[in-house]
Tab-separated table of C-alpha atoms and ligand atoms in Angstrom:
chain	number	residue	atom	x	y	z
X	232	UNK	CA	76.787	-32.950	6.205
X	233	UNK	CA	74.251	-31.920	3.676
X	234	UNK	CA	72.646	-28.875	4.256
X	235	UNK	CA	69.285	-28.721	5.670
X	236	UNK	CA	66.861	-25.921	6.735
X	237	UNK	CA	67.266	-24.844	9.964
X	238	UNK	CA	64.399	-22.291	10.402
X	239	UNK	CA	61.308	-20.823	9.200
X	240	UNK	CA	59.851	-18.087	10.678
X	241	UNK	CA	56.996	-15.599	9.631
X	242	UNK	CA	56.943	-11.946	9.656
X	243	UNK	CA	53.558	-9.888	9.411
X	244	UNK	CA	53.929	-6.485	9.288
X	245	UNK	CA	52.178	-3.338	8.292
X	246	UNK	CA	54.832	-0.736	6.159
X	247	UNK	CA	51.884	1.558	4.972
X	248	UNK	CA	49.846	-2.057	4.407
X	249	UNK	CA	49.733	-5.721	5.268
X	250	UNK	CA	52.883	-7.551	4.187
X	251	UNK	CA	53.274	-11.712	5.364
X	252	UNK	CA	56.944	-13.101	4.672
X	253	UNK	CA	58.073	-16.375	5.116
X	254	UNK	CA	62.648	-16.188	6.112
X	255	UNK	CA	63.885	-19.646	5.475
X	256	UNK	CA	67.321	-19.929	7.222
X	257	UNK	CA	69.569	-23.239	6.219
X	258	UNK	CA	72.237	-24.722	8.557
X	259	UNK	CA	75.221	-22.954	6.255
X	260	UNK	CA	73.593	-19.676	7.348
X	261	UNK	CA	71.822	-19.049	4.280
X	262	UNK	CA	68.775	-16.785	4.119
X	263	UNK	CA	65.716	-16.805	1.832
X	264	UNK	CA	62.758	-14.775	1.436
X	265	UNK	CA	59.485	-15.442	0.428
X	266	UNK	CA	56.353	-13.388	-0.006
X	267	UNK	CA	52.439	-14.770	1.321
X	268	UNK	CA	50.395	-11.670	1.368
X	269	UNK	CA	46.896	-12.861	0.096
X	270	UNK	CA	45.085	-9.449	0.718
X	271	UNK	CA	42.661	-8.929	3.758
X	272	UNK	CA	43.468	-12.312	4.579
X	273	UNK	CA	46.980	-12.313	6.149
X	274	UNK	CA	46.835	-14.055	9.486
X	275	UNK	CA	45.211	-17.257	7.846
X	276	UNK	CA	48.116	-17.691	5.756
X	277	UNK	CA	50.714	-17.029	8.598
X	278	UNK	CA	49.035	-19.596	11.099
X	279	UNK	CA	49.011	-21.889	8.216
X	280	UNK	CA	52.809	-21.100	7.300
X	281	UNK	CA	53.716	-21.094	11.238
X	282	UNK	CA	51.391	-24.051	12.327
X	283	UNK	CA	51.601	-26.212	9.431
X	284	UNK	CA	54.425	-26.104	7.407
X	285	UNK	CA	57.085	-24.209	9.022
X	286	UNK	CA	57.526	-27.124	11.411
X	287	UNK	CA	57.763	-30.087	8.811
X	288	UNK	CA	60.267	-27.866	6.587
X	289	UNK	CA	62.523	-28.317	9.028
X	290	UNK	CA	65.264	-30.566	8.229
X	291	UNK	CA	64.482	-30.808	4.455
X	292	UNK	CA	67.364	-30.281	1.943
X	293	UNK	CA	67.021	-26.371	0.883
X	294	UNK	CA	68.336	-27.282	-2.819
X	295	UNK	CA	65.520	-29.658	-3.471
X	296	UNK	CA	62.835	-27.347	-4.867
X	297	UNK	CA	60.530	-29.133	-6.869
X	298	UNK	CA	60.579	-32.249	-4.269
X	299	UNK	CA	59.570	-29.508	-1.792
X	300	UNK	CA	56.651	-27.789	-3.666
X	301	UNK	CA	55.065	-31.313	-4.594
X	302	UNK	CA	55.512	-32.284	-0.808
X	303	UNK	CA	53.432	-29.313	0.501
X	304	UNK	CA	51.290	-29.843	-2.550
X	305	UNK	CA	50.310	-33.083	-2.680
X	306	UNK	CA	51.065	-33.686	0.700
X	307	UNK	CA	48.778	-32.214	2.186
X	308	UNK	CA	45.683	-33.982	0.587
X	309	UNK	CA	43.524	-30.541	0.303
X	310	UNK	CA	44.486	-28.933	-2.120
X	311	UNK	CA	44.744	-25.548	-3.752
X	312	UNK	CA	43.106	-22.317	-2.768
X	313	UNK	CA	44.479	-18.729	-2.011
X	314	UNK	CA	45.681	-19.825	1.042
X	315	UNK	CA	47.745	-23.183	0.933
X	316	UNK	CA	49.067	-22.112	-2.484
X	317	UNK	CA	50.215	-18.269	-1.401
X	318	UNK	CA	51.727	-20.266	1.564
X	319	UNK	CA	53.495	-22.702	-1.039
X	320	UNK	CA	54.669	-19.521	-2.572
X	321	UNK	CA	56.215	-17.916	-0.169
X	322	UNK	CA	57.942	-21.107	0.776
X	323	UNK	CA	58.707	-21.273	-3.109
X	324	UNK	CA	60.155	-18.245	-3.592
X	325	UNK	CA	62.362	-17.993	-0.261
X	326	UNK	CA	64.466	-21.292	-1.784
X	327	UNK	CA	64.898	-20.276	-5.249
X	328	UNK	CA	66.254	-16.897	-3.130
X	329	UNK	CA	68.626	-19.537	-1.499
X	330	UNK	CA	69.310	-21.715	-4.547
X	331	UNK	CA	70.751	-18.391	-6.109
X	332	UNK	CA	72.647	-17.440	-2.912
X	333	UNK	CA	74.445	-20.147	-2.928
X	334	UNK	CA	75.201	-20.468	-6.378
X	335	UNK	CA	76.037	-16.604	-6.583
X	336	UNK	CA	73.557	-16.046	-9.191
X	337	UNK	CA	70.431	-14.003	-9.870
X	338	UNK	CA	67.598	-16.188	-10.188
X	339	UNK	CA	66.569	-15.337	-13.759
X	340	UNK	CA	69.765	-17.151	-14.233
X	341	UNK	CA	69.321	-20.249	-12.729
X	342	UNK	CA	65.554	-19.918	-15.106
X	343	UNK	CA	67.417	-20.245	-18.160
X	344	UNK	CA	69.093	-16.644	-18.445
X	345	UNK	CA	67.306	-13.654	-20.050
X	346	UNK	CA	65.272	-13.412	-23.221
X	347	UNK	CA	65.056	-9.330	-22.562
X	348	UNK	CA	66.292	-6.690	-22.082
X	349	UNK	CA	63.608	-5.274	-19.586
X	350	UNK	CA	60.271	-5.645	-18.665
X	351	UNK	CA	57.727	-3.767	-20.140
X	352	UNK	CA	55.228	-2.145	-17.556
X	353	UNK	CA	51.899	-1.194	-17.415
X	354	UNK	CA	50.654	1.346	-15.024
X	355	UNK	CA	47.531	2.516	-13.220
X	356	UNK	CA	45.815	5.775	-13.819
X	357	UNK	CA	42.047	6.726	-12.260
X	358	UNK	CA	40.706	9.824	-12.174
X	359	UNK	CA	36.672	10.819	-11.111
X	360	UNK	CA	36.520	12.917	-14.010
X	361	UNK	CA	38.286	12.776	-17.346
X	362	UNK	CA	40.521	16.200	-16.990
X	363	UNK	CA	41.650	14.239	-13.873
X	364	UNK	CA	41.921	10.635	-15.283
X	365	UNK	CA	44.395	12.468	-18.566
X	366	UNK	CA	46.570	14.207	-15.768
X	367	UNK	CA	47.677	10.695	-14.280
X	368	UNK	CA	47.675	9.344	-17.755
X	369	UNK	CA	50.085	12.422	-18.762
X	370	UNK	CA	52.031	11.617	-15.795
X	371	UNK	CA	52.795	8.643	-16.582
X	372	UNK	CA	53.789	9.057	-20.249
X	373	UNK	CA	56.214	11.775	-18.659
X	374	UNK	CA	57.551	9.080	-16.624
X	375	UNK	CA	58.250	7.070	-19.863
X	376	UNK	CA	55.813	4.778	-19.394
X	377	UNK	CA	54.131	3.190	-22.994
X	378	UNK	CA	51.009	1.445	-21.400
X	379	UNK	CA	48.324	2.725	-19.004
X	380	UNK	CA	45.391	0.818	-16.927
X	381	UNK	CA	42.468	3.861	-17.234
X	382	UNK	CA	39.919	3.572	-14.360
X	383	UNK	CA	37.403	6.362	-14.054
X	384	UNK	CA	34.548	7.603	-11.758
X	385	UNK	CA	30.486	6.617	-13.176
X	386	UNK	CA	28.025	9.199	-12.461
X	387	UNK	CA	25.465	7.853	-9.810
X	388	UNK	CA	28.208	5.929	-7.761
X	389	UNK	CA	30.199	6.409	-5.012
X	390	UNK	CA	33.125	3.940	-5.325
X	391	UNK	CA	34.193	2.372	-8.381
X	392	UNK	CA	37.163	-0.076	-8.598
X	393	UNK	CA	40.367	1.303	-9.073
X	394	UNK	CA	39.488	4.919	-8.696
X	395	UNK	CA	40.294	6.339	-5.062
X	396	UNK	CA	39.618	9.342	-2.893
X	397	UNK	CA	43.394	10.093	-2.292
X	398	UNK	CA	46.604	10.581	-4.698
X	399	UNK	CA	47.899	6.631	-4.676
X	400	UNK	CA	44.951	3.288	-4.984
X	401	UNK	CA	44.757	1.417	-2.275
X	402	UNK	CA	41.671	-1.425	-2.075
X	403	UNK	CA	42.417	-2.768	1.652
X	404	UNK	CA	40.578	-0.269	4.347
X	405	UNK	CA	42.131	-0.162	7.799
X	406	UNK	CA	39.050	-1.129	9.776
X	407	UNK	CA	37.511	-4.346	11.391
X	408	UNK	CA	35.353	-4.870	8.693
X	409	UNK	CA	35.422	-4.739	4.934
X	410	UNK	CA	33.181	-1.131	4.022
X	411	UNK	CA	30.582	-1.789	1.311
X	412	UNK	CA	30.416	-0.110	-1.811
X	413	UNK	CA	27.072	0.467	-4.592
X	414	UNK	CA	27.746	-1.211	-7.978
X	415	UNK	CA	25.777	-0.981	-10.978
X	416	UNK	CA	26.666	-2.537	-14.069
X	417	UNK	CA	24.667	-1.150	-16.388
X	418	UNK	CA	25.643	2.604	-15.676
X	419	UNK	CA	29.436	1.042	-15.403
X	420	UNK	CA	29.117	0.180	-19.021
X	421	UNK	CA	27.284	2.851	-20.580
X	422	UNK	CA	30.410	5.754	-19.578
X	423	UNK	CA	33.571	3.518	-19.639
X	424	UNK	CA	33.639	3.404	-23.659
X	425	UNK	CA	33.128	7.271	-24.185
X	426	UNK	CA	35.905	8.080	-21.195
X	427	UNK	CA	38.228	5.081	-23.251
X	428	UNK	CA	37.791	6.737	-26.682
X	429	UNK	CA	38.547	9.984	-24.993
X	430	UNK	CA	41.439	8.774	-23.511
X	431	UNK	CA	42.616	7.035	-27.095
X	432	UNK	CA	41.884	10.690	-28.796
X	433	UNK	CA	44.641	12.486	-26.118
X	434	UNK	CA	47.212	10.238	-26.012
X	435	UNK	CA	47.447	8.597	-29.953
X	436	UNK	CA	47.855	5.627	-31.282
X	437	UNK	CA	51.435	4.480	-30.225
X	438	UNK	CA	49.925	4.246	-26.228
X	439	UNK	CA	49.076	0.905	-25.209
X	440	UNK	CA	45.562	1.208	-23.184
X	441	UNK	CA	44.028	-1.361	-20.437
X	442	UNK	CA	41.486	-1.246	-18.567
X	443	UNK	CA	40.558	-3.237	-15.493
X	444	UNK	CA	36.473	-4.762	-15.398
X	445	UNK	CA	37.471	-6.767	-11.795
X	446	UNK	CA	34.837	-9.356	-12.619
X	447	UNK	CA	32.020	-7.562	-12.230
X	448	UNK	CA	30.421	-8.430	-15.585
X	449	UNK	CA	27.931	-10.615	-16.513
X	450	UNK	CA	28.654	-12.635	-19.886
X	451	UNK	CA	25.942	-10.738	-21.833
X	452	UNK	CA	27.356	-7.539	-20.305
X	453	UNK	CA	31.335	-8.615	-20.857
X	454	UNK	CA	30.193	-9.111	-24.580
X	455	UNK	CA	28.821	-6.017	-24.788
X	456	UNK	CA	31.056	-3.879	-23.547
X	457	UNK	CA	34.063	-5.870	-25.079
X	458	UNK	CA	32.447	-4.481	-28.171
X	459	UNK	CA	31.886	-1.152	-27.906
X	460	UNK	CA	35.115	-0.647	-27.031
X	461	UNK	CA	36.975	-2.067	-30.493
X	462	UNK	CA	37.458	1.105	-31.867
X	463	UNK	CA	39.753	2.116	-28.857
X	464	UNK	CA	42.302	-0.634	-29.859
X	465	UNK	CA	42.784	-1.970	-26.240
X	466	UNK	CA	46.011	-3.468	-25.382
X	467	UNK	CA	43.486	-5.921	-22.973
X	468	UNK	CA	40.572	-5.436	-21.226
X	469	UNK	CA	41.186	-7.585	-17.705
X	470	UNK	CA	38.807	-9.619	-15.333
X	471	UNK	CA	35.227	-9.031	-17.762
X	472	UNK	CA	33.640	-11.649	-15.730
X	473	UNK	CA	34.178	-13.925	-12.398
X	474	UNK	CA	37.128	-15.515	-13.243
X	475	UNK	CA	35.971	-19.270	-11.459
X	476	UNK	CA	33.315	-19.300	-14.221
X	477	UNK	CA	35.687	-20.780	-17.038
X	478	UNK	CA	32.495	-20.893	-19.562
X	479	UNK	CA	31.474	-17.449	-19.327
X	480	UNK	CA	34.753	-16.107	-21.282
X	481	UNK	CA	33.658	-18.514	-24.474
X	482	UNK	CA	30.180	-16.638	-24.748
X	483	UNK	CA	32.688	-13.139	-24.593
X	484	UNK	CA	35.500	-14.377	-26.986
X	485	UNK	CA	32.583	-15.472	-29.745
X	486	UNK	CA	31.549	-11.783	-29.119
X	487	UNK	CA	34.602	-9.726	-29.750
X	488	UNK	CA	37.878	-8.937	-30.916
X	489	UNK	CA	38.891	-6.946	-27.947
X	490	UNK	CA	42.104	-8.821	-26.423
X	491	UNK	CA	40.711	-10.117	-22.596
X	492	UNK	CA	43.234	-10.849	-19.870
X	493	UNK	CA	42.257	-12.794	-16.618
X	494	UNK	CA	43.408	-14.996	-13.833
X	495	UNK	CA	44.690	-12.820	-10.940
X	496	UNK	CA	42.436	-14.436	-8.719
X	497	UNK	CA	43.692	-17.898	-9.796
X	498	UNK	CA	45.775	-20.172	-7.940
X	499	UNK	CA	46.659	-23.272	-9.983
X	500	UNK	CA	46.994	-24.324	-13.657
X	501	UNK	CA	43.871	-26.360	-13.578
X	502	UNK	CA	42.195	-22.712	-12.746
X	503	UNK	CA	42.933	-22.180	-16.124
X	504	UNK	CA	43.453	-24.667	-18.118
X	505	UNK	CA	40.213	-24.642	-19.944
X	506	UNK	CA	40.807	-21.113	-21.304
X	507	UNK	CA	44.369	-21.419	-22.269
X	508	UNK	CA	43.736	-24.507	-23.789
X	509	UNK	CA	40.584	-23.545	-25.960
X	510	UNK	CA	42.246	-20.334	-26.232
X	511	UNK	CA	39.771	-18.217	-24.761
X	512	UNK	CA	41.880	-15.511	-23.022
X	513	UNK	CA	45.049	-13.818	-24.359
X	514	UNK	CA	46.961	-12.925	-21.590
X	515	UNK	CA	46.686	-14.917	-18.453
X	516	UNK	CA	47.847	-12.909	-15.244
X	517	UNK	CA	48.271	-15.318	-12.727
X	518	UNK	CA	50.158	-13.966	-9.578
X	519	UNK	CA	53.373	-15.326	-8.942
X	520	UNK	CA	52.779	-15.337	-5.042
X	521	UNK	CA	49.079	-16.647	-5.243
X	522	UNK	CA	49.612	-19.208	-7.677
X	523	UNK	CA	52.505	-21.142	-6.538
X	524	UNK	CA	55.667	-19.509	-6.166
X	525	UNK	CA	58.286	-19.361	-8.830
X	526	UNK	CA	57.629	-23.359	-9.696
X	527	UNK	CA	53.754	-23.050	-10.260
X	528	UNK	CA	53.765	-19.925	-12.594
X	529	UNK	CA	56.298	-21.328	-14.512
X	530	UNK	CA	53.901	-24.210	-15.178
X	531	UNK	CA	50.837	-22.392	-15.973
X	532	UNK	CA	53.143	-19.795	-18.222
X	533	UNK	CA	54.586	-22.813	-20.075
X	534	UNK	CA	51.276	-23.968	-20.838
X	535	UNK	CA	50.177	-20.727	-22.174
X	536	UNK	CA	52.836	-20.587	-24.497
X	537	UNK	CA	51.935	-23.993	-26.002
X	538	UNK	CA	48.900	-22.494	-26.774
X	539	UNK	CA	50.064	-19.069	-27.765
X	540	UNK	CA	48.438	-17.122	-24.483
X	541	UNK	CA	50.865	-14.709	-22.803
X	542	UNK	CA	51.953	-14.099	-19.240
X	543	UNK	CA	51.298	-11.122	-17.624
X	544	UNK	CA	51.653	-11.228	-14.163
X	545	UNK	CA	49.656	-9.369	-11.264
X	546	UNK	CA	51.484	-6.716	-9.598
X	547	UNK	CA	49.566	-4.678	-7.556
X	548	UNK	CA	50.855	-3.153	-4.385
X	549	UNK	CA	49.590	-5.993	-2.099
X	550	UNK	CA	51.776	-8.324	-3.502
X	551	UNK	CA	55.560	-7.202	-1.500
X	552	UNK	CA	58.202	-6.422	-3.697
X	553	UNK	CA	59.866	-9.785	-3.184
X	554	UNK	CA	56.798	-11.349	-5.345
X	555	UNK	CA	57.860	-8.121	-7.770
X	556	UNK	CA	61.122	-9.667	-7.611
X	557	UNK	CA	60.108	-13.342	-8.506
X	558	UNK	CA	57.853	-11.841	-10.876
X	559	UNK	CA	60.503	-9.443	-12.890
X	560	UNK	CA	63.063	-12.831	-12.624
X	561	UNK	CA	60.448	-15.210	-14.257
X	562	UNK	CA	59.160	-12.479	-16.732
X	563	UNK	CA	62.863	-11.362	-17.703
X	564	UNK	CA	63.686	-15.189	-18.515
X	565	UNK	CA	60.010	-16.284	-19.769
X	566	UNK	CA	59.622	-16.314	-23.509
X	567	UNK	CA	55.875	-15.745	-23.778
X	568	UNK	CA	55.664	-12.717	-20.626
X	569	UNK	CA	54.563	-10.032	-22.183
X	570	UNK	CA	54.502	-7.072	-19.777
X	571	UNK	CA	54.558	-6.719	-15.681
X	572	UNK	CA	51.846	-5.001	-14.473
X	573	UNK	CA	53.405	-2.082	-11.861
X	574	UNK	CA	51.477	-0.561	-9.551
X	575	UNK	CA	54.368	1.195	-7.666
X	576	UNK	CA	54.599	1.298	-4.191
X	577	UNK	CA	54.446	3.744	-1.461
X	578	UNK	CA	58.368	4.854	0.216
X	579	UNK	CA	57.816	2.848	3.310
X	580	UNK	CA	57.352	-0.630	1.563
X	581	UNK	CA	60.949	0.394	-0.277
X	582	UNK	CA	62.471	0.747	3.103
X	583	UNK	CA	61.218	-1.961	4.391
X	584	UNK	CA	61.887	-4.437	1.374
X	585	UNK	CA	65.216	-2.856	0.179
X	586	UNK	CA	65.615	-4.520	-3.458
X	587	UNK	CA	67.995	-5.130	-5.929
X	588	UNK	CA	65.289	-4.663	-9.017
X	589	UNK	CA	64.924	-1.023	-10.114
X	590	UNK	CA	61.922	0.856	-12.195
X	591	UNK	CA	62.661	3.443	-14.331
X	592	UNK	CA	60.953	4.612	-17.626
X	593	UNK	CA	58.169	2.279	-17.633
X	594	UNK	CA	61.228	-0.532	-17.399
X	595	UNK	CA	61.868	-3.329	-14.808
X	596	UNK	CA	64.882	-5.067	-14.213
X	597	UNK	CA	65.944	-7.470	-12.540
X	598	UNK	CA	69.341	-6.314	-11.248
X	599	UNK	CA	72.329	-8.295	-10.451
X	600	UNK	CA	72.170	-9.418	-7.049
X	601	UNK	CA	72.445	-13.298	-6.156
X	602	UNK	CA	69.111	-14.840	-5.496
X	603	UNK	CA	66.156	-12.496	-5.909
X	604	UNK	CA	67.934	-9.788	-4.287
X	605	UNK	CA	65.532	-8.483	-1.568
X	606	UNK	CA	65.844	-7.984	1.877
X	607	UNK	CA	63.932	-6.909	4.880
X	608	UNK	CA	65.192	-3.950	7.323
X	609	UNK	CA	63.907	-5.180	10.402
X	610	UNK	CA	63.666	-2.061	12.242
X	611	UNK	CA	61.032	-0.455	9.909
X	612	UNK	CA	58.474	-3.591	9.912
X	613	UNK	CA	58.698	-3.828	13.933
X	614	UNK	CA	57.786	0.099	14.013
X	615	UNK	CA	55.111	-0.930	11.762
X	616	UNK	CA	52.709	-4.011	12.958
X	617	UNK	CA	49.841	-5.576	11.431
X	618	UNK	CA	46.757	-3.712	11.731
X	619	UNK	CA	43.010	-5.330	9.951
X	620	UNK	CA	42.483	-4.532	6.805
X	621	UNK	CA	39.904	-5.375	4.059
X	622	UNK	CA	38.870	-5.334	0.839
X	623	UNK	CA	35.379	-3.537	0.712
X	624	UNK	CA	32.359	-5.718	-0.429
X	625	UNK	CA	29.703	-4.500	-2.983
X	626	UNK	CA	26.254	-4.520	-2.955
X	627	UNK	CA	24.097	-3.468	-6.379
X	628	UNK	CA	21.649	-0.656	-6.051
X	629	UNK	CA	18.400	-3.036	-4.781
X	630	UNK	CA	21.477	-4.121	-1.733
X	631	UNK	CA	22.053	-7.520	-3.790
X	632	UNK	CA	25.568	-8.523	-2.467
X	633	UNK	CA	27.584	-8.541	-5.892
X	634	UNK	CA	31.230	-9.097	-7.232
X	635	UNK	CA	33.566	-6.357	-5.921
T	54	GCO	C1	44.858	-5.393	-10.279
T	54	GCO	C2	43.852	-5.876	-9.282
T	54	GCO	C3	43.997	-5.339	-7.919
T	54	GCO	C4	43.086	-6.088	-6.957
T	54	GCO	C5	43.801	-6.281	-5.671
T	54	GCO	C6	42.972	-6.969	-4.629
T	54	GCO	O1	44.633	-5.666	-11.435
T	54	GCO	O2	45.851	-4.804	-9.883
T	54	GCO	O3	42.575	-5.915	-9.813
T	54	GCO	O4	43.863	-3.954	-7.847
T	54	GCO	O5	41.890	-5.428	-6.757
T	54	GCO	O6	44.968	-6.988	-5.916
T	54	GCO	O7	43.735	-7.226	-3.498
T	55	MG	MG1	42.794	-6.569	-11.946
């Protein structure tokens, strides 16, 4: 008899943060893994994944992929959103993990084989202050690393994005409710070019530089900072305004050279279409979990190489590595990825997700294993169970709620 899936059952666990995987177990006694974190908002996606699609996976042929994804896609009448399409992703993910089991393959394989060597990385540095922000760049560089997110503190607020209190960044807060943070633009944009030109000055000119706006900006404001920070030579500056406003990115791009990078918010290549299309972006970083799975991305990547965008994939440490891993084997065999973002990982979420991929000098690779060659070690996520977490919310300076 054909084989057919036997099981799917969901795991949410806490490893140092919130991790929700979907193990998809076929009737040859095949296993796949798939990741459906969507940050702060974990149990939504596991009832939906338990209530509503576990049970009608059952029985379905494990090998047929595509026929799956469009089932739970257009199946299911209401469509797209964080949650149905991280829930498609896991889902995704966990049977191109079988697909390469049982072909003994590595996935990347199965996408076409490689294009590259490695993955290029970027990394994240922060620092309040700027002797503190070039020690975690310098780190980095030591590391091997050739490209560096810079995030650093504004005088006259409290919290900024991507700068934290402790030695590792880490958004989610362990609380019942999400904390609130004081945001003000304007101060936002009058340090961040002097800290990036400082930045520029100690490391050269062979250092690619990012930095990270998390849609905060208004167009007017995206425009104007975009600007003043040409002279830096940014490898991209990310997110420079809310990412659902599709329009707001053509008053930018008429505005500046600056290369702009968005979309880790996005789900679906309609999301995006507009600005890959018209060209508006140059870099779309669309998260392989959160838009789709392995299927999706490929889509929206595909479409961005039509139009000469590149991929550049989300990778922040609340996507699990098994979206790392689906991310590294579409990147490695994806003409038109240009780098991985990497925002490591503390040691628990290793243990916990043992995994064939390995980092090392600002490289990712894939590694050899069949599938997408991660596993879970059950012991350390049932010492370790969910616990609430959220992502802070921001308020401006008058107590407006604003983007965080
Ligand atoms: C990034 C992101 C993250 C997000 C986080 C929210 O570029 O890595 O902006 O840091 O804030 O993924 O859950
Ligand atoms: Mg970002």
């Amino acid at each position: 008899m054909a084989d057919r899936i036997e099981s799917a059952d969901v795991i949410v666990a806490s490893p140092g943060r919130n991790y929700v995987t979907i193990r998809i177990t076929t009737s040859d006694g095949l296993v796949g893994l798939g990741d459906a974190t969507v940050n702060g908002r974990e149990l939504a996606v596991a009832s939906y994944l338990r209530d509503h699609v576990a049970p009608i996976l059952i029985g379905r042929d494990p090998n047929a992929i595509e026929d799956t994804w469009q089932y739970l896609y257009r199946g299911v009448y209401w469509r797209r959103g964080p949650i149905s399409m991280a829930a498609i992703g896991g889902v995704d993910m966990a049977l191109w993990d079988i697909l390469g089991k049982r072909t003994h393959q590595p996935v990347y394989q199965l996408l076409g084989g490689r294009v590259r060597q490695w993955l290029t990385t970027y990394r994240h540095a922060f620092g309040w202050d700027l002797p503190s922000l070039l020690d975690q760049v310098d780190r980095h560089l030591a590391d091997g690393c050739t490209h560096v997110r810079v995030q650093s503190g504004v005088p006259g607020l409290d919290t900024v994005y991507g700068v934290s209190r402790t030695a590792s960044y880490e958004p989610a807060g362990r609380a019942a409710r999400p904390s609130e943070e004081r945001w003000d633009a304007e101060r936002y944009i009058a340090t961040v070019p002097a800290v990036l030109a400082a930045v520029r000055e100690h490391v050269g000119d062979e250092i690619g530089l990012l930095h990270d706006a998390h849609h905060r900006l208004n167009p007017n404001q995206a425009a104007r900072l975009a600007r003043a920070v040409e002279p830096v030579g940014l490898y991209w500056l990310e997110d420079v305004t809310p990412a659902e406003d599709q329009a707001a990115l053509e008053f930018v791009r008429a505005h500046t050279t600056t290369p702009l990078a968005i979309g880790e918010v996005f789900n679906t290549v309609w999301d995006c279409q507009r600005l890959i299309e018209n060209r508006l972006i140059d870099y779309i970083r669309c998260a392989v979990v959160h838009a789709g799975g392995i299927s999706h991305a490929r889509t929206i990547f595909t479409l961005a190489q039509v139009h000469g965008v590149q991929a550049a994939p989300h990778g922040p440490s609340d996507v699990s590595p098994i979206t790392l891993a689906a991310s590294i084997h579409l990147g490695i065999a994806t003409h038109n990825a240009a780098i991985q973002e990497y925002m490591g990982y503390p040691d628990l979420v290793h243990e916990a997700f043992p995994h064939a991929w390995t980092f090392s000098s600002g490289h990712l690779e894939p590694g050899e294993a069949p599938g997408l060659g991660v596993d879970l070690d059950e012991d350390v996520l049932r010492a370790h169970p969910y616990t609430a977490a959220y992502l802070p919310v921001a308020r401006r300076l008058d107590g407006t709620l604003t983007d965080w």
